[in-house]
CSV table of N, CA and C in Angstrom, one decimal:
chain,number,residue,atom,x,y,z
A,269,UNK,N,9.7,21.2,-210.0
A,269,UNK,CA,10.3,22.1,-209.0
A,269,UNK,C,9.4,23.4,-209.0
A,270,UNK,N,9.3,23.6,-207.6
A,270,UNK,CA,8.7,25.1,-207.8
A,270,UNK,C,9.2,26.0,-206.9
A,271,UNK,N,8.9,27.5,-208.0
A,271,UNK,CA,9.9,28.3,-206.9
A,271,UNK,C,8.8,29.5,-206.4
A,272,UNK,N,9.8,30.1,-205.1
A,272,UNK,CA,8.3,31.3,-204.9
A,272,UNK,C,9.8,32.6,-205.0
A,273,UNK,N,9.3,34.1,-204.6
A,273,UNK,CA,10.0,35.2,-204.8
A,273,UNK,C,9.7,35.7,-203.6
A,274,UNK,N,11.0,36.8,-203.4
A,274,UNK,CA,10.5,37.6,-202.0
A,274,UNK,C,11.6,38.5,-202.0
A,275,UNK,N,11.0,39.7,-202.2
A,275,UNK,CA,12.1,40.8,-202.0
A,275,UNK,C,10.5,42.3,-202.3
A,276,UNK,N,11.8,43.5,-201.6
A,276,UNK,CA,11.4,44.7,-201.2
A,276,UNK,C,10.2,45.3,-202.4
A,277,UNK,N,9.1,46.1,-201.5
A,277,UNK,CA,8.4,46.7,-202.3
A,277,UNK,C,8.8,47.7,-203.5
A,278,UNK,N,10.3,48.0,-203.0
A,278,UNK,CA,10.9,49.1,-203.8
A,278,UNK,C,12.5,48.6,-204.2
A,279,UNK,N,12.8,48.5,-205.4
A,279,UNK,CA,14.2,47.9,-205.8
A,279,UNK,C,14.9,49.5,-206.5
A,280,UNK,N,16.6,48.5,-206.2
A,280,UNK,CA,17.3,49.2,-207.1
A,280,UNK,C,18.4,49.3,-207.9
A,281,UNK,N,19.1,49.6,-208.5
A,281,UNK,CA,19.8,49.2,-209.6
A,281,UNK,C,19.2,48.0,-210.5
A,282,UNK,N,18.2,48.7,-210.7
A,282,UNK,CA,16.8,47.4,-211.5
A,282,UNK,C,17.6,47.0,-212.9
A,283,UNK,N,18.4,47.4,-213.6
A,283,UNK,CA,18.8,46.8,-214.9
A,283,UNK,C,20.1,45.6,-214.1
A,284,UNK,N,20.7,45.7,-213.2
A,284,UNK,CA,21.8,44.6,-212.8
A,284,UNK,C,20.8,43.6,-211.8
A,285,UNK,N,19.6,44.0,-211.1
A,285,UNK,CA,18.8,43.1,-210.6
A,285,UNK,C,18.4,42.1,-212.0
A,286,UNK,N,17.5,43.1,-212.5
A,286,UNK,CA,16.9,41.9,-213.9
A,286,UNK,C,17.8,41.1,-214.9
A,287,UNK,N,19.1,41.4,-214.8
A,287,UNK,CA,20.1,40.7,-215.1
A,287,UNK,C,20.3,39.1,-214.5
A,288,UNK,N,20.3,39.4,-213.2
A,288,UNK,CA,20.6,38.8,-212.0
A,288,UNK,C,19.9,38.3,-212.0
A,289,UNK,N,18.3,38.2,-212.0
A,289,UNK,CA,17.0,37.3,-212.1
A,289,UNK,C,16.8,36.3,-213.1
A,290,UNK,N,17.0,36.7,-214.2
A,290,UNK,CA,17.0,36.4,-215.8
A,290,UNK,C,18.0,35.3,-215.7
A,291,UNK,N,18.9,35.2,-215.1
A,291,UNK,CA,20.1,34.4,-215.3
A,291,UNK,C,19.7,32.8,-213.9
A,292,UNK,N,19.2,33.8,-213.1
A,292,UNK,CA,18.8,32.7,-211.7
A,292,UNK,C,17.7,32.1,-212.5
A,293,UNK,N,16.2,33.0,-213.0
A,293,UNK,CA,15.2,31.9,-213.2
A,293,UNK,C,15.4,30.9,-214.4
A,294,UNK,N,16.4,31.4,-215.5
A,294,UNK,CA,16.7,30.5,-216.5
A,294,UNK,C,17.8,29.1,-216.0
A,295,UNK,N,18.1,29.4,-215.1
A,295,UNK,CA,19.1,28.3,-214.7
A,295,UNK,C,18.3,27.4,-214.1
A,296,UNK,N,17.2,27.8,-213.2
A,296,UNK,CA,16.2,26.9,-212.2
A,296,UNK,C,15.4,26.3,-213.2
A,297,UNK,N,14.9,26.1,-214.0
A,297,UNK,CA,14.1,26.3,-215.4
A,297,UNK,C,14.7,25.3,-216.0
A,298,UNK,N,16.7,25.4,-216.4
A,298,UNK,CA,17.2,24.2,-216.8
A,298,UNK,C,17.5,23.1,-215.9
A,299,UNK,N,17.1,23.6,-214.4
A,299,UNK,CA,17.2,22.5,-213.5
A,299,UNK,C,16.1,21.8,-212.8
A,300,UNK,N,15.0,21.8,-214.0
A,300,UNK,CA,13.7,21.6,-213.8
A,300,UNK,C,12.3,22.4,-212.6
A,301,UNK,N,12.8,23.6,-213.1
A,301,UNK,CA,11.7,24.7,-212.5
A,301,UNK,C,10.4,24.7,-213.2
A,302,UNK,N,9.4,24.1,-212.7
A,302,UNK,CA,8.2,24.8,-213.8
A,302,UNK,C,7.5,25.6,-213.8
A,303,UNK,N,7.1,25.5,-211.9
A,303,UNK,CA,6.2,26.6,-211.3
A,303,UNK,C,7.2,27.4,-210.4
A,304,UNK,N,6.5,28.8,-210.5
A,304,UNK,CA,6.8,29.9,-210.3
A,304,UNK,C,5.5,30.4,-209.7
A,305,UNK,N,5.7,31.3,-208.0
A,305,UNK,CA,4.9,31.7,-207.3
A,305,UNK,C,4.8,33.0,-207.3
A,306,UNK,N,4.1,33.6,-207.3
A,306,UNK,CA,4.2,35.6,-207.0
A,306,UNK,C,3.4,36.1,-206.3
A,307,UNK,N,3.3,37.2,-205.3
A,307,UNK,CA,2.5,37.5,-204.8
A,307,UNK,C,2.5,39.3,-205.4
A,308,UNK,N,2.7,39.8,-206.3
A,308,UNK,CA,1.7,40.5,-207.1
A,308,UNK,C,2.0,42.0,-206.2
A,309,UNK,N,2.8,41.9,-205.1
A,309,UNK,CA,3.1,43.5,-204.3
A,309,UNK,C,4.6,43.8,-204.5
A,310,UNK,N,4.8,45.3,-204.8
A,310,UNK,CA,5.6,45.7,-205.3
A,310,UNK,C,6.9,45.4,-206.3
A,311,UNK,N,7.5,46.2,-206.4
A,311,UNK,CA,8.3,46.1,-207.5
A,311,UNK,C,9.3,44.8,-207.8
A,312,UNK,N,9.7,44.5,-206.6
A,312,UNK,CA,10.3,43.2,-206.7
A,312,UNK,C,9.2,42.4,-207.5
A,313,UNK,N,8.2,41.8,-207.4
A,313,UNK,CA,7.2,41.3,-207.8
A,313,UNK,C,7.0,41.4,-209.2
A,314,UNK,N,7.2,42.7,-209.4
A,314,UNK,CA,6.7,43.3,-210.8
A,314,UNK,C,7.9,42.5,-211.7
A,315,UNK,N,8.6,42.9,-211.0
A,315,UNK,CA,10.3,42.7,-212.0
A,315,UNK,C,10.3,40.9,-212.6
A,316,UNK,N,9.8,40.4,-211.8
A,316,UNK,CA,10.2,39.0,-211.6
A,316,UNK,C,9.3,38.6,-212.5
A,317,UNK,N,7.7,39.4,-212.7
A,317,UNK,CA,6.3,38.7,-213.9
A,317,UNK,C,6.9,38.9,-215.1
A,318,UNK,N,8.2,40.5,-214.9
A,318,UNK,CA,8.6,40.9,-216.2
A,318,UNK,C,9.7,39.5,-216.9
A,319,UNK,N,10.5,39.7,-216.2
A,319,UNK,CA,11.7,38.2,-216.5
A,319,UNK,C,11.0,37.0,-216.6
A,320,UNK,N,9.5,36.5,-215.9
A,320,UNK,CA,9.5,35.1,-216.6
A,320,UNK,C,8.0,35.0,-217.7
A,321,UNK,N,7.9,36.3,-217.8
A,321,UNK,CA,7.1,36.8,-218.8
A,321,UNK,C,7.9,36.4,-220.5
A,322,UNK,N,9.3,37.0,-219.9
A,322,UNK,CA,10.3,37.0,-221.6
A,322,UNK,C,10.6,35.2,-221.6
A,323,UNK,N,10.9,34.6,-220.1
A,323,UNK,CA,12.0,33.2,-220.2
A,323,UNK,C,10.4,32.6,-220.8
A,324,UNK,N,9.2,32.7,-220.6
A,324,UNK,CA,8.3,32.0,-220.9
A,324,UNK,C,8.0,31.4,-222.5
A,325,UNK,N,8.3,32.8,-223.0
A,325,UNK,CA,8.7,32.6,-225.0
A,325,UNK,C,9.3,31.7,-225.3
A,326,UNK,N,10.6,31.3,-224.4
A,326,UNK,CA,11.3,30.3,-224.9
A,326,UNK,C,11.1,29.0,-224.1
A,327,UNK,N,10.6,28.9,-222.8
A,327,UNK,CA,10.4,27.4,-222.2
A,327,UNK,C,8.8,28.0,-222.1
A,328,UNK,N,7.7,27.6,-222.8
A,328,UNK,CA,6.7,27.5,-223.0
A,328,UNK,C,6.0,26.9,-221.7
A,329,UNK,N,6.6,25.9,-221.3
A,329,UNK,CA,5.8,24.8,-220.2
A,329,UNK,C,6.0,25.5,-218.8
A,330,UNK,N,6.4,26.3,-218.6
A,330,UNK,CA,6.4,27.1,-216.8
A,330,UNK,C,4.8,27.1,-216.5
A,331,UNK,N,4.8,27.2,-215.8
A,331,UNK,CA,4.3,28.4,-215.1
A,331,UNK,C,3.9,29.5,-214.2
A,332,UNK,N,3.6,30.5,-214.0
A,332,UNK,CA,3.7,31.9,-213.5
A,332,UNK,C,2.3,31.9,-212.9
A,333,UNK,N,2.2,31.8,-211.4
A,333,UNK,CA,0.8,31.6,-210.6
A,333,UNK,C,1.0,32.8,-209.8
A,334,UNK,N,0.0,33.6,-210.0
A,334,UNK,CA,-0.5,34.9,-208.6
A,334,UNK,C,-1.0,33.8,-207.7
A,335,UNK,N,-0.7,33.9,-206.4
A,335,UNK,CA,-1.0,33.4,-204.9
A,335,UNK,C,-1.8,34.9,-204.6
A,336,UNK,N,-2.8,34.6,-204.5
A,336,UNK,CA,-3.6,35.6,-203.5
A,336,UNK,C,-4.0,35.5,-202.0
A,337,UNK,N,-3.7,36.5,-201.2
A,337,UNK,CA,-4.3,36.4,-199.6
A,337,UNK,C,-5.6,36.6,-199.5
A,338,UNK,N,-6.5,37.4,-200.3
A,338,UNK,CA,-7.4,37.5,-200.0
A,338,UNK,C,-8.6,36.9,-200.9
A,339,UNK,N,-9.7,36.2,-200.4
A,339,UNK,CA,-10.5,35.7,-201.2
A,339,UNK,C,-11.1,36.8,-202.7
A,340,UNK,N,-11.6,37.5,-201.8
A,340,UNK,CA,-12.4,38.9,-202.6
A,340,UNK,C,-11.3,39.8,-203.4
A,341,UNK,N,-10.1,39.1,-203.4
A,341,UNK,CA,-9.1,40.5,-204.1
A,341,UNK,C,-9.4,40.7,-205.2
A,342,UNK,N,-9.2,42.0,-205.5
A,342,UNK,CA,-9.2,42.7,-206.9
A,342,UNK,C,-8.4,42.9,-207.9
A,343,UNK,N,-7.1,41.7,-207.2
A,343,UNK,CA,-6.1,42.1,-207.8
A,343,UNK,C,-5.7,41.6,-209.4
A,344,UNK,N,-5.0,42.5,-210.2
A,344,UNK,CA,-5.6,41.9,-211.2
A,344,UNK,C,-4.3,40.7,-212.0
A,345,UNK,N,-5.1,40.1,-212.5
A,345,UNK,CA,-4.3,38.4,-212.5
A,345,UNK,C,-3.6,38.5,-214.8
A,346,UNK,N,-4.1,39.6,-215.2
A,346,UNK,CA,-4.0,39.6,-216.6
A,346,UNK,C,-2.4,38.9,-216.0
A,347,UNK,N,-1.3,38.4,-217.2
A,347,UNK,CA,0.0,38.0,-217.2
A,347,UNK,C,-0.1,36.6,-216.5
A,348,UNK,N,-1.0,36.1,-215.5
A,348,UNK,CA,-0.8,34.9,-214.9
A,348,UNK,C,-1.6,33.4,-215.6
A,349,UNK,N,-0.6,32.7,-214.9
A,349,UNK,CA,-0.6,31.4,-216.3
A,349,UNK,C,-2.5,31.4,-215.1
A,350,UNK,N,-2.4,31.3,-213.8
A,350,UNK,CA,-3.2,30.9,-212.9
A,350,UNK,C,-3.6,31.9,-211.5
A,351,UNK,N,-4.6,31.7,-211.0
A,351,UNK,CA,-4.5,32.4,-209.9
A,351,UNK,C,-4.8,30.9,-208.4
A,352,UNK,N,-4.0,31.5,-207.2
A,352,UNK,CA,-4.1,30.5,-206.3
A,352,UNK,C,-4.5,31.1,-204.9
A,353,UNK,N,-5.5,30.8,-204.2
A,353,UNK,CA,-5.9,31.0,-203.2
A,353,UNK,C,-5.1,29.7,-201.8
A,354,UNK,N,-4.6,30.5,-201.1
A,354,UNK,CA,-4.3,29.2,-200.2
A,354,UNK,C,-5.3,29.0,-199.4
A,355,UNK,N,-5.3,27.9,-198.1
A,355,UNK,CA,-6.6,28.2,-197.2
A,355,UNK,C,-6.2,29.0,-196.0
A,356,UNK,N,-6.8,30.4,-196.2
A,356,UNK,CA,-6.4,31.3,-195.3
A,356,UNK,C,-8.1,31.5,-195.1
A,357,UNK,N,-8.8,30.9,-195.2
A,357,UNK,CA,-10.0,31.4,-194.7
A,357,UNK,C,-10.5,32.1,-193.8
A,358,UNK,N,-9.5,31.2,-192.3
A,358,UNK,CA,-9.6,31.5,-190.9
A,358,UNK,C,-8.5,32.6,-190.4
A,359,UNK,N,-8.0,33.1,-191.3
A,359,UNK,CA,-7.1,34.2,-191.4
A,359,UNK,C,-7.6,35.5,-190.7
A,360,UNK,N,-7.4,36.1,-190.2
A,360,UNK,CA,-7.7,37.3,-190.3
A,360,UNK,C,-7.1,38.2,-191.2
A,361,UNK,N,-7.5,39.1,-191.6
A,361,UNK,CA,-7.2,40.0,-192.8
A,361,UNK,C,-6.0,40.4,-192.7
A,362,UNK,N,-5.4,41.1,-191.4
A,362,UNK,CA,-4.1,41.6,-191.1
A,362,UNK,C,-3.0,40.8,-191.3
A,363,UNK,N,-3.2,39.7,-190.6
A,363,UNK,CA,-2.3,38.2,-191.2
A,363,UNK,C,-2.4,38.1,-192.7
A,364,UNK,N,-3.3,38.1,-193.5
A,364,UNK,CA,-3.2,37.7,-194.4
A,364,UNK,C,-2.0,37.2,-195.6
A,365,UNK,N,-1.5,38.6,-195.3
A,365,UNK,CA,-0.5,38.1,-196.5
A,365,UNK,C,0.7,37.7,-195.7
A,366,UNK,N,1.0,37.4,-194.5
A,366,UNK,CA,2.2,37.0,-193.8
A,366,UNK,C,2.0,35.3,-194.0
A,367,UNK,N,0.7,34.5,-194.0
A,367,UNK,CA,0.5,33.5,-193.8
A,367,UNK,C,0.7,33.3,-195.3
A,368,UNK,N,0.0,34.1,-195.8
A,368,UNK,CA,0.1,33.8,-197.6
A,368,UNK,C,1.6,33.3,-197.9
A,369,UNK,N,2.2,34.4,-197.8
A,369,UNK,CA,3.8,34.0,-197.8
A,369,UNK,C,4.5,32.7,-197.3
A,370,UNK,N,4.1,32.5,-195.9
A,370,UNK,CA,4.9,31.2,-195.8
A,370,UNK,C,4.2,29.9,-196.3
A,371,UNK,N,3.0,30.0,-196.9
A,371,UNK,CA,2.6,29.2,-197.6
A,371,UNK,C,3.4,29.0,-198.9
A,372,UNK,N,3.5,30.1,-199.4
A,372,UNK,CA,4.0,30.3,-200.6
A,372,UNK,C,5.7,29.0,-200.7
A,373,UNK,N,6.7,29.6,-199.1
A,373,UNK,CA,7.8,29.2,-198.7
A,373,UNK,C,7.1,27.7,-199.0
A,374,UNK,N,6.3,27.3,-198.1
A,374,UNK,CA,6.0,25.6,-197.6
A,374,UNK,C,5.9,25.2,-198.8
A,375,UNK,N,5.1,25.5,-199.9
A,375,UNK,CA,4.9,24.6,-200.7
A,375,UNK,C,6.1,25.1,-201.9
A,376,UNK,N,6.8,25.7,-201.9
A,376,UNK,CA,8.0,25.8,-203.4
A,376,UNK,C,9.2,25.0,-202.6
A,377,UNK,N,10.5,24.7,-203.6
A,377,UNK,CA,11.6,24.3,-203.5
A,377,UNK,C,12.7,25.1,-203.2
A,378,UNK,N,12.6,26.2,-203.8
A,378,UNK,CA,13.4,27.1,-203.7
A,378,UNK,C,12.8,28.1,-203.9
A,379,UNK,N,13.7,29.3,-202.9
A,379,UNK,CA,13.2,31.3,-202.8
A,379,UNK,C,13.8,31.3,-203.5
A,380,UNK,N,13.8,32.5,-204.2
A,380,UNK,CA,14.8,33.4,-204.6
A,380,UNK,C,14.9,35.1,-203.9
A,381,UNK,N,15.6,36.0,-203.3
A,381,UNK,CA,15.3,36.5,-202.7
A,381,UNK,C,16.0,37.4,-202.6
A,382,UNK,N,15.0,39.0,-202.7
A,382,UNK,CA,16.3,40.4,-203.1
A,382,UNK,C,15.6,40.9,-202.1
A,383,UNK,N,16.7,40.9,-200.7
A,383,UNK,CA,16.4,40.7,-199.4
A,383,UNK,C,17.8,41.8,-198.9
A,384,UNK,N,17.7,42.9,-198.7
A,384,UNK,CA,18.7,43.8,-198.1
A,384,UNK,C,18.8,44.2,-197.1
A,385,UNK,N,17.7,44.2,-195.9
A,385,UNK,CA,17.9,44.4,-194.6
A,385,UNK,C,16.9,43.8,-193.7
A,386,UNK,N,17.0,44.0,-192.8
A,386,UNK,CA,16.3,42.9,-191.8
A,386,UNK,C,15.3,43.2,-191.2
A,387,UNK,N,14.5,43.8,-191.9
A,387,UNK,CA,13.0,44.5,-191.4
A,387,UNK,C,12.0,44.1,-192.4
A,388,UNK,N,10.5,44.0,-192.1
A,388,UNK,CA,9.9,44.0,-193.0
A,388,UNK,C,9.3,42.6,-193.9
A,389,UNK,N,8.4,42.6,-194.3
A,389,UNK,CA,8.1,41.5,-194.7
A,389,UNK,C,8.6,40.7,-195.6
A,390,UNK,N,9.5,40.9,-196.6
A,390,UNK,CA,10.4,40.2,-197.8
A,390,UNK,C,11.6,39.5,-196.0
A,391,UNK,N,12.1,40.5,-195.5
A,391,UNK,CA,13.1,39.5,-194.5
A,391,UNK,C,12.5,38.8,-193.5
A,392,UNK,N,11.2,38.3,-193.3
A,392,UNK,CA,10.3,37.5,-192.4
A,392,UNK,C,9.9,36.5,-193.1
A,393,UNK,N,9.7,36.7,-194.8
A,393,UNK,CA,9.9,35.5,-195.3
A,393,UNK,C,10.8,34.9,-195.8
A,394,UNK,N,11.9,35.7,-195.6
A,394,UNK,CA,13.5,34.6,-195.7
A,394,UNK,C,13.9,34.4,-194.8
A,395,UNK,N,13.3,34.6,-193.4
A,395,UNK,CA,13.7,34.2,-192.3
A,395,UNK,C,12.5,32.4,-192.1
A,396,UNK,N,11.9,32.6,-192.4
A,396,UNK,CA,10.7,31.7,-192.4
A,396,UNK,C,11.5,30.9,-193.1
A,397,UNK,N,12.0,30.9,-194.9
A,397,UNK,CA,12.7,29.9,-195.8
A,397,UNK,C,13.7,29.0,-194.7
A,398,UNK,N,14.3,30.0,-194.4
A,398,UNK,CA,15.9,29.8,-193.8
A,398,UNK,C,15.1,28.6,-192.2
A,399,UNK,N,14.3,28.8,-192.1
A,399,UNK,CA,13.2,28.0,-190.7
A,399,UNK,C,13.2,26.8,-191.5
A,400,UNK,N,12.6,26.5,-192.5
A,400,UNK,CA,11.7,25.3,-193.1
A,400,UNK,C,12.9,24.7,-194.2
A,401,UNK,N,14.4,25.4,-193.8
A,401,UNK,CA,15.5,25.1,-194.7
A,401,UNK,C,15.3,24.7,-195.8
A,402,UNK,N,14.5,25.7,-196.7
A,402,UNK,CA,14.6,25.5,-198.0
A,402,UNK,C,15.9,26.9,-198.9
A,403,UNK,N,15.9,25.7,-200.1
A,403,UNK,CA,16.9,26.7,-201.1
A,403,UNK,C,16.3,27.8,-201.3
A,404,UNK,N,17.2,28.7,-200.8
A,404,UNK,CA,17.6,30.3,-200.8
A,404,UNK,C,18.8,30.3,-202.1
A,405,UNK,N,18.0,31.4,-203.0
A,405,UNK,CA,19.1,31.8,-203.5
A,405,UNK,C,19.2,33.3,-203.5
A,406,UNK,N,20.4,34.5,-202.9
A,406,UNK,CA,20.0,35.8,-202.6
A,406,UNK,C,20.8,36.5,-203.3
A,407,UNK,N,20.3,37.5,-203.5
A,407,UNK,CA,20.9,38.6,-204.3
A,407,UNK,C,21.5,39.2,-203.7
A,408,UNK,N,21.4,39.6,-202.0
A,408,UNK,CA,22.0,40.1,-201.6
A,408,UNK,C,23.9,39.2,-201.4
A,409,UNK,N,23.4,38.0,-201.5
A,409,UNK,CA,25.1,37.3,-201.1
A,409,UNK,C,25.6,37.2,-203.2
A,410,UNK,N,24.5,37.1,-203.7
A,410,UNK,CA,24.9,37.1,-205.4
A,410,UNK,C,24.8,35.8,-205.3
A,411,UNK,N,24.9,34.6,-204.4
A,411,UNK,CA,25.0,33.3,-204.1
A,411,UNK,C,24.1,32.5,-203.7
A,412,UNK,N,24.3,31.5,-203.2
A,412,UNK,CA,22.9,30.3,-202.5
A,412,UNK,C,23.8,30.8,-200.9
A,413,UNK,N,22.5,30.7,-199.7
A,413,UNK,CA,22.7,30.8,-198.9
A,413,UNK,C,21.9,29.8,-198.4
């Protein structure tokens, strides 16, 4: 099973989020999760390398993939089991990471997704999940949606 993430550049009440994470990605994990998608922008992001950085000590076999949009990125991959380019070749740069994203959606099983309002690119790709009906699970409902 594989899952991808998507939530805001900027989080908060980060100690009941990573609670909240820790508890979601260890369950998906016991329900045969192995890969794990990230795209490496903002805090949401961060939080999520941090939680399956720790679940990783204990289920050894995951794995934790940066998805990158851009071929030439600089971005830096230290903490990732892998790095993944999708074919965005024909992309233009400004698309980049919107295509990146719903690639991300197309190819995992399940989002997980700390998604609080309806603007923005974390709610364009839960709106995309919610299109391609895949498992959503949100923070904002605390539930599967």
């Amino acid at each position: 099973m594989r899952v991808t993430f998507c939530g805001h550049g900027e989080i908060s009440k980060t100690n009941e989020l990573k609670l909240w994470l820790s508890s979601i990605c260890e369950e998906l994990i016991k329900n045969g999760a192995q890969t794990f998608y990230l795209g490496n922008y903002g805090d949401f992001d961060k939080l999520a390398l941090q939680v399956l950085h720790k679940l990783k000590t204990k289920y050894q076999h995951i794995e934790i993939i940066l998805v990158i949009p851009y071929l030439n990125s600089n971005s830096d991959s230290s903490g990732y089991d892998e790095t993944v380019y999708p074919p965005l070749e024909n992309v233009p740069p400004r698309y980049a990471i919107i295509k990146r994203n719903q690639w991300m959606v197309e190819t995992s099983d399940v989002l997980v997704a700390y998604v609080l309002h309806d603007w923005g690119g974390a709610y364009k790709t839960l709106c995309h999940a919610k299109r391609k009906n895949k498992r959503i699970i949100s923070y904002l409902n605390l539930q599967e949606i």
